[in-house]
Amino acid sequence: MRPALQRLVTRPSCRELLRLLVGDEGAVQSYAPASLESSRGTRGGLCLRQYSGVAVAARERDGDEEDAGNAQELGSRAGRGIGIERASNAYLDKVSPYDIKSHEQRRSLDFISAAPNGTKSKQERSPPALMTQGPDEPKVGTRDVASKRRVVWEESIFSNERLEFESNLALEPTGDQHRLLDSTQGNDMSLWAMLLGYRKRIYGREGIRMFWDAVRDRNIQLPTTGHLADKLWHTFLTFGLEDPAALESIYDYAKRNKHHHNLYWSRLYPQIVGHFLANHEGDLALKWHNRLSKLHQPGPRTFAEMCRGVVSKGGDLGTLRQIYNTQPHRNIYAKVIPLFSQKEQYKLALQWHSFLCKNGDAPRSAKVAEPLVQFLATYDPPSARKVTQDLVKAGTSFASSLSQKLEDNTKISREMMNIIHGETMHIPVKKYNDELGARWFATTWVSLDVAINAVHALGVQEIGPLSLQAIALRNLDPEAIISRIEQLKVLGISIGVSLFSRAVEKFAREGKLDLLDGLLHSDQHPDELQNFELQEALLASYAQGADWTQYRRTLEIRLLASMSPEIEKRNVELRMVISTSDVSVALRGLEDMLIDGIPVKGATVSLLLKHILGPRRMGQRPISLRNGLNGKDGLMRSIAMLKTIMRSGTYVHPNLWHEIIRRIGMLGHMSSMRNLCSWLATCYGPQNHCNTESWLQRYRVPAELPTSHGLHPLCVLFPPSLQKSIVEWGFIASQPQHSQRTRPSQFLATEDALEEKSSAMTSGIHILKNLNSLGVHIDRRSVRKAIFNRLIMYYGPGYSNRRYNERRKWSIGTLDEAAKQIDEALGGEYFTAVELQEIVQQMALVRWRRRERQRMRRLGLPSEDSIKDPRNFFLFDSGVASLPSLHGIL
């Protein structure tokens, strides 16, 4: 035996408890107190473990009357008048005996048992129920007390056979059998609810039907208030809503109760009408609305909750409007508008806002409309202004719901009187001249106290950063500076919220003398501290020159303007590493940030891309790609880096992908572009709502926002200009490649290969079709323009200064073959159904004329109607008046 257990067993109290647990009679008599009240409040009182021991000992006794009474007495003491007791013998003799399951594992009670044939037995237990008694009630054993107690019925005290007998109301008792519902307990609704729940669980609708028929036949008065009423009525309505005849009988029963007893269950209307509205059965909803409204009008709260339930289940909103118009209640705005916004159904929220405001139903506070206004302010500003105007007209409060402490600024002073007089006489308040104030504070022939008091006498409420700098330079001691700042605050003069003022106060309070001295003697104007681009450039120069004092001071001031200094600090430091170190070092720093869970800001990501990808002239391939390996490596690094940042939970703006997509397209890697664009459309598009990955939550926008909206991420990611370029890159990539720099490679390709060959001229059209299936809005005009650009370039007159265009002219097939391929890609007959050759020639004519006029205008020469190009003389026919119709093309 272990030492701790041995010491425990050697205690006398422990041995007494062990004797009690094994059922020693002497231990029970000596261990249980005479009453709970006598032991309450004393340190030596009986604890709950001792009571449980008493209960265990009581359960192990025989079934004789004396021992059962002792167990009852101990149970009533342990419950302080709320203990669980058994019914008296006189009461049990009046109800039928029945078989009860063994209760040793459920309750610490002994019950008088009765055999199935009506003779009592000490070997079987059969209490009909659990009863509770108040602390001031008489002792157990009388009929009056049994009638006053609240009986708690549970299925666990019955055997399965007995539950079948008690709940089968269609079966007539035989012999000495007696059903509880046929005795004085027939009006006990808790017993009805228990047996009904059992019957419903075992037999379903038929079990509910049996009990409903019994309620009507016996004229049972169902409760109309409380939890028990909700349970019974809800169970019967569940059956009635599936059986029209049963629903009619429930209505008749409720109508009879209303007329005869003036009793009505208040949730009958929302349960029935709300059910039909939620299931889009508008006709039945109107029918029952008319019937139940005549019987009992729903209250404001009940009706509002019903409307919220219908909206949450996506019910028949049109019928709900009709019902709303017939009701006098106007309090559902706060119930339905936030729910629409929560479900991202902003169109319905806007429609219902207008409908409710027209009917005089407005919220008390504008807070409930904040989600709707925020969405509309971002994507539909005119509608946001309309919603705000409606709330103002309705008298909705826009004040904060939180109580705010008011400062003691109500003292009547000369400054306040001057302001009041100025407003009365329409004299504007003169602004404080910071430069002049700085000269005043810097004057040494006037003490600083006199200077401050003079400014206070003039009614100045705030001084600028130059004035604060002049005050601080009078005494560079940090404690003296803090003292002057406190002196100004006492006089009601603020030092402002500029970065310079905040930095001076912070450095002085923290005792950073070197930073404070450098800031006060700096040659920078205090306003330039707000110029973050300049400050970041200075940080980079300080880092390159190893001037760490100024670097640290500039960084400290920069962090004062950030809401999250630690995140801002890590991002600034990484940008400094990017500007001054190798790309590999910057990528290691980025990896450390992601491991630490630090979000990467857009400026940091943009700077990383700029250094990884290298420079590129507009409209030209990047110079770095001419080396082959460097361009390939840079693209791979960029794509992997952006994907890693996105998966870390940081939002990557769609604009950052444009340069990568353009470089891939310029190289002619159409298969790689298709894979990348498909992945991006899945991340930024509607498909991310179906994905369970947590990082995609940052990229989700309301589902009701159309992808054609200018602010939708897909519209930003794939603008019309990029769609046009993708189509043209498909034509360009189909040309034969002779040089290494333009040869297609598969370094970015994945297992999902492009269905058509990368050399097909319609590969760009196939990419746009795939993006359209992922939710991207395709601009038809841009696609049409891109196709005609290529057709004019390859089959029209003139020449191109791009060598790959000239080579493509001699390797491409006929115009009819190209039109056939385009129509196959588009999935219809567009270009083969028209005189494409004539259209291409005339569109080329219009384009040449426009370019010639622009050239002449730049040179300052008068424009001519014709173009003097010897190669194109056959185009300029005076009989050509206009282009043929382009209807049917795209």
Coordinates of C-alpha atoms in Angstrom, one line a residue, residues 269-531:
Y269 CA -50.1 32.1 -35.9
P270 CA -46.3 32.3 -36.5
Q271 CA -46.0 28.5 -36.5
I272 CA -48.6 27.9 -39.2
V273 CA -48.2 31.1 -41.3
G274 CA -44.4 31.0 -41.0
H275 CA -44.3 27.4 -42.1
F276 CA -46.2 28.0 -45.3
L277 CA -44.2 31.1 -46.1
A278 CA -40.9 29.3 -45.5
N279 CA -42.0 26.5 -47.9
H280 CA -43.2 29.0 -50.6
E281 CA -46.8 28.1 -50.2
G282 CA -48.1 31.6 -50.5
D283 CA -51.8 30.8 -51.1
L284 CA -52.0 28.7 -47.9
A285 CA -50.1 31.3 -46.0
L286 CA -52.6 34.0 -47.0
K287 CA -55.5 31.7 -46.2
W288 CA -54.3 30.9 -42.7
H289 CA -53.2 34.4 -42.1
N290 CA -56.8 35.6 -42.7
R291 CA -58.3 32.9 -40.5
L292 CA -55.9 33.2 -37.6
S293 CA -55.8 37.0 -37.6
K294 CA -59.6 37.0 -37.0
L295 CA -59.0 34.6 -34.1
H296 CA -56.0 36.3 -32.5
Q297 CA -53.7 39.0 -33.9
P298 CA -50.0 38.3 -33.4
G299 CA -48.1 40.6 -31.2
P300 CA -45.3 42.9 -32.6
R301 CA -42.5 40.8 -31.3
T302 CA -44.1 37.6 -32.4
F303 CA -44.7 38.9 -35.9
A304 CA -41.2 40.3 -36.2
E305 CA -39.7 37.0 -35.2
M306 CA -41.8 35.2 -37.8
C307 CA -40.6 37.6 -40.5
R308 CA -37.0 36.9 -39.4
G309 CA -37.6 33.2 -39.6
V310 CA -39.0 33.4 -43.1
V311 CA -36.1 35.5 -44.3
S312 CA -33.5 33.2 -42.8
K313 CA -35.1 30.2 -44.5
G314 CA -35.4 32.0 -47.9
G315 CA -39.2 31.9 -47.9
D316 CA -41.8 33.6 -50.0
L317 CA -40.9 37.2 -49.6
G318 CA -43.6 38.5 -52.0
T319 CA -46.4 37.0 -49.9
L320 CA -44.7 38.2 -46.8
R321 CA -45.0 41.7 -48.2
Q322 CA -48.7 41.3 -48.7
I323 CA -49.2 40.0 -45.1
Y324 CA -47.0 42.9 -43.8
N325 CA -49.2 45.4 -45.5
T326 CA -52.3 44.1 -43.6
Q327 CA -50.6 44.2 -40.2
P328 CA -50.3 47.3 -38.0
H329 CA -46.8 46.4 -36.7
R330 CA -43.9 48.4 -38.0
N331 CA -40.9 47.0 -36.2
I332 CA -39.3 44.4 -38.5
Y333 CA -36.5 46.6 -40.0
A334 CA -34.0 45.6 -37.3
K335 CA -34.9 42.0 -37.7
V336 CA -34.7 41.5 -41.5
I337 CA -32.2 44.0 -42.9
P338 CA -29.2 42.8 -40.9
L339 CA -30.1 39.3 -41.8
F340 CA -30.1 40.1 -45.5
S341 CA -26.7 41.7 -45.1
Q342 CA -25.4 38.7 -43.1
K343 CA -26.5 36.4 -45.9
E344 CA -24.9 38.8 -48.5
Q345 CA -28.2 39.4 -50.2
Y346 CA -27.6 43.1 -50.6
K347 CA -30.0 43.6 -53.4
L348 CA -32.9 42.2 -51.4
A349 CA -31.7 44.3 -48.4
L350 CA -31.9 47.4 -50.5
Q351 CA -35.3 46.6 -51.8
W352 CA -36.7 45.8 -48.4
H353 CA -35.1 48.9 -47.0
S354 CA -37.0 51.1 -49.5
F355 CA -40.2 49.1 -48.9
L356 CA -40.0 49.4 -45.1
C357 CA -39.0 53.0 -45.1
K358 CA -42.0 53.9 -47.3
N359 CA -44.3 52.1 -44.8
G360 CA -42.8 54.0 -41.9
D361 CA -40.7 51.1 -40.6
A362 CA -37.3 52.5 -39.6
P363 CA -34.8 51.4 -37.1
R364 CA -34.1 53.3 -33.9
S365 CA -30.4 53.3 -34.5
A366 CA -28.5 53.4 -37.8
K367 CA -26.2 50.7 -36.5
V368 CA -28.5 47.9 -37.9
A369 CA -28.0 49.4 -41.4
E370 CA -24.2 49.7 -41.2
P371 CA -23.4 46.5 -43.1
L372 CA -25.7 47.5 -45.9
V373 CA -24.4 51.1 -46.1
Q374 CA -20.7 49.9 -46.0
F375 CA -21.3 47.5 -48.9
L376 CA -23.1 50.2 -50.9
A377 CA -20.6 52.8 -50.1
T378 CA -17.9 50.6 -51.7
Y379 CA -19.7 49.2 -54.7
D380 CA -22.7 51.6 -55.2
P381 CA -22.2 55.0 -53.7
P382 CA -25.4 56.6 -55.0
S383 CA -27.5 53.9 -53.4
A384 CA -25.5 54.4 -50.1
R385 CA -26.4 58.1 -50.1
K386 CA -30.1 57.2 -50.8
V387 CA -30.1 54.8 -47.8
T388 CA -28.5 57.4 -45.5
Q389 CA -31.0 60.0 -46.7
D390 CA -33.9 57.6 -45.9
L391 CA -32.7 57.0 -42.4
V392 CA -32.2 60.7 -41.8
K393 CA -35.7 61.5 -43.0
A394 CA -37.1 58.7 -40.7
G395 CA -35.4 60.3 -37.7
T396 CA -33.0 57.4 -37.1
S397 CA -30.3 58.1 -34.5
F398 CA -26.8 58.1 -35.8
A399 CA -25.3 58.6 -32.3
S400 CA -23.0 56.0 -30.9
S401 CA -24.6 53.5 -28.6
L402 CA -21.7 53.7 -26.2
S403 CA -21.8 56.3 -23.5
Q404 CA -19.1 58.9 -23.9
K405 CA -17.5 60.9 -21.1
L406 CA -17.7 64.6 -21.6
E407 CA -14.8 66.7 -20.7
D408 CA -15.2 69.8 -18.5
N409 CA -15.0 72.3 -21.3
T410 CA -18.1 74.2 -20.5
K411 CA -16.4 77.0 -18.4
I412 CA -17.3 80.5 -19.5
S413 CA -14.0 82.1 -20.5
R414 CA -12.9 85.1 -22.6
E415 CA -12.0 82.7 -25.4
M416 CA -15.4 81.1 -25.5
M417 CA -17.1 84.5 -25.4
N418 CA -14.9 85.7 -28.3
I419 CA -15.9 82.7 -30.3
I420 CA -19.6 83.2 -29.6
H421 CA -19.4 86.9 -30.5
G422 CA -17.5 86.1 -33.6
E423 CA -20.2 83.6 -34.8
T424 CA -22.9 86.2 -33.9
M425 CA -21.2 89.0 -35.8
H426 CA -20.1 86.6 -38.7
I427 CA -16.5 87.3 -38.0
P428 CA -14.4 84.2 -38.8
V429 CA -11.9 82.8 -36.3
K430 CA -8.3 83.7 -37.2
K431 CA -6.1 80.7 -37.6
Y432 CA -2.9 80.3 -35.5
N433 CA 0.2 81.2 -37.5
D434 CA 2.7 78.5 -36.5
E435 CA 5.8 80.3 -37.9
L436 CA 5.0 83.5 -36.1
G437 CA 4.3 81.6 -32.9
A438 CA 7.6 79.8 -33.2
R439 CA 9.4 83.1 -33.4
W440 CA 7.5 84.3 -30.3
F441 CA 8.4 81.3 -28.3
A442 CA 12.1 81.4 -29.4
T443 CA 12.5 85.0 -28.3
T444 CA 14.9 85.0 -25.4
W445 CA 14.0 88.4 -24.0
V446 CA 10.6 87.1 -23.0
S447 CA 10.4 84.3 -20.4
L448 CA 8.7 81.1 -21.6
D449 CA 6.0 81.4 -18.9
V450 CA 5.1 84.9 -20.1
A451 CA 5.1 83.7 -23.8
I452 CA 2.8 80.7 -23.0
N453 CA 0.4 82.9 -20.9
A454 CA 0.3 85.5 -23.7
V455 CA -0.7 82.8 -26.2
H456 CA -3.4 81.5 -23.8
A457 CA -4.7 85.1 -23.3
L458 CA -5.2 85.3 -27.1
G459 CA -7.5 82.3 -27.0
V460 CA -5.2 79.9 -28.9
Q461 CA -6.3 76.3 -28.5
E462 CA -3.6 74.5 -30.4
I463 CA 0.0 75.3 -31.4
G464 CA 1.8 73.8 -34.3
P465 CA 5.0 71.7 -34.5
L466 CA 7.3 74.7 -35.1
S467 CA 6.1 76.3 -31.9
L468 CA 6.6 73.1 -30.0
Q469 CA 10.1 72.9 -31.4
A470 CA 10.9 76.4 -30.3
I471 CA 9.6 75.7 -26.8
A472 CA 11.7 72.5 -26.6
L473 CA 14.8 74.2 -27.8
R474 CA 14.7 76.6 -24.9
N475 CA 15.4 73.7 -22.6
L476 CA 16.5 70.3 -24.0
D477 CA 16.0 68.5 -20.7
P478 CA 13.3 65.8 -21.3
E479 CA 11.7 66.5 -17.9
A480 CA 11.5 70.2 -18.7
I481 CA 9.9 69.5 -22.1
I482 CA 7.3 67.2 -20.4
S483 CA 6.6 70.0 -17.9
R484 CA 6.0 72.5 -20.6
I485 CA 3.6 70.1 -22.4
E486 CA 1.7 69.6 -19.2
Q487 CA 1.6 73.3 -18.6
L488 CA 0.0 73.8 -22.0
K489 CA -2.6 71.1 -21.4
V490 CA -3.6 72.7 -18.1
L491 CA -4.2 76.0 -19.9
G492 CA -6.3 74.1 -22.5
I493 CA -3.6 74.4 -25.3
S494 CA -3.0 71.3 -27.4
I495 CA 0.3 70.5 -29.1
G496 CA -1.6 68.9 -32.0
V497 CA -1.5 65.5 -33.5
S498 CA 1.3 65.9 -36.0
L499 CA 4.0 63.3 -36.2
F500 CA 6.6 65.8 -35.0
S501 CA 4.7 66.7 -31.8
R502 CA 3.9 63.1 -31.0
A503 CA 7.5 62.1 -31.6
V504 CA 8.8 64.9 -29.3
E505 CA 6.5 63.9 -26.5
K506 CA 7.3 60.2 -26.9
F507 CA 11.1 60.6 -27.0
A508 CA 10.9 63.0 -24.0
R509 CA 8.7 60.7 -21.9
E510 CA 10.9 57.6 -22.7
G511 CA 14.1 59.5 -22.1
K512 CA 15.6 58.9 -25.5
L513 CA 18.0 61.9 -25.5
D514 CA 19.9 61.0 -28.7
L515 CA 16.7 60.7 -30.7
L516 CA 15.1 63.8 -29.1
D517 CA 18.2 65.9 -29.8
G518 CA 18.5 64.7 -33.4
L519 CA 14.8 65.4 -34.0
L520 CA 14.9 68.9 -32.6
H521 CA 18.1 69.9 -34.5
S522 CA 17.1 68.2 -37.7
D523 CA 17.1 70.3 -40.9
Q524 CA 13.8 68.7 -42.0
H525 CA 10.6 70.6 -41.8
P526 CA 8.2 69.0 -39.4
D527 CA 5.6 68.6 -42.1
E528 CA 8.0 66.5 -44.2
L529 CA 7.7 63.7 -41.6
Q530 CA 4.2 63.1 -43.0
N531 CA 5.8 62.4 -46.4

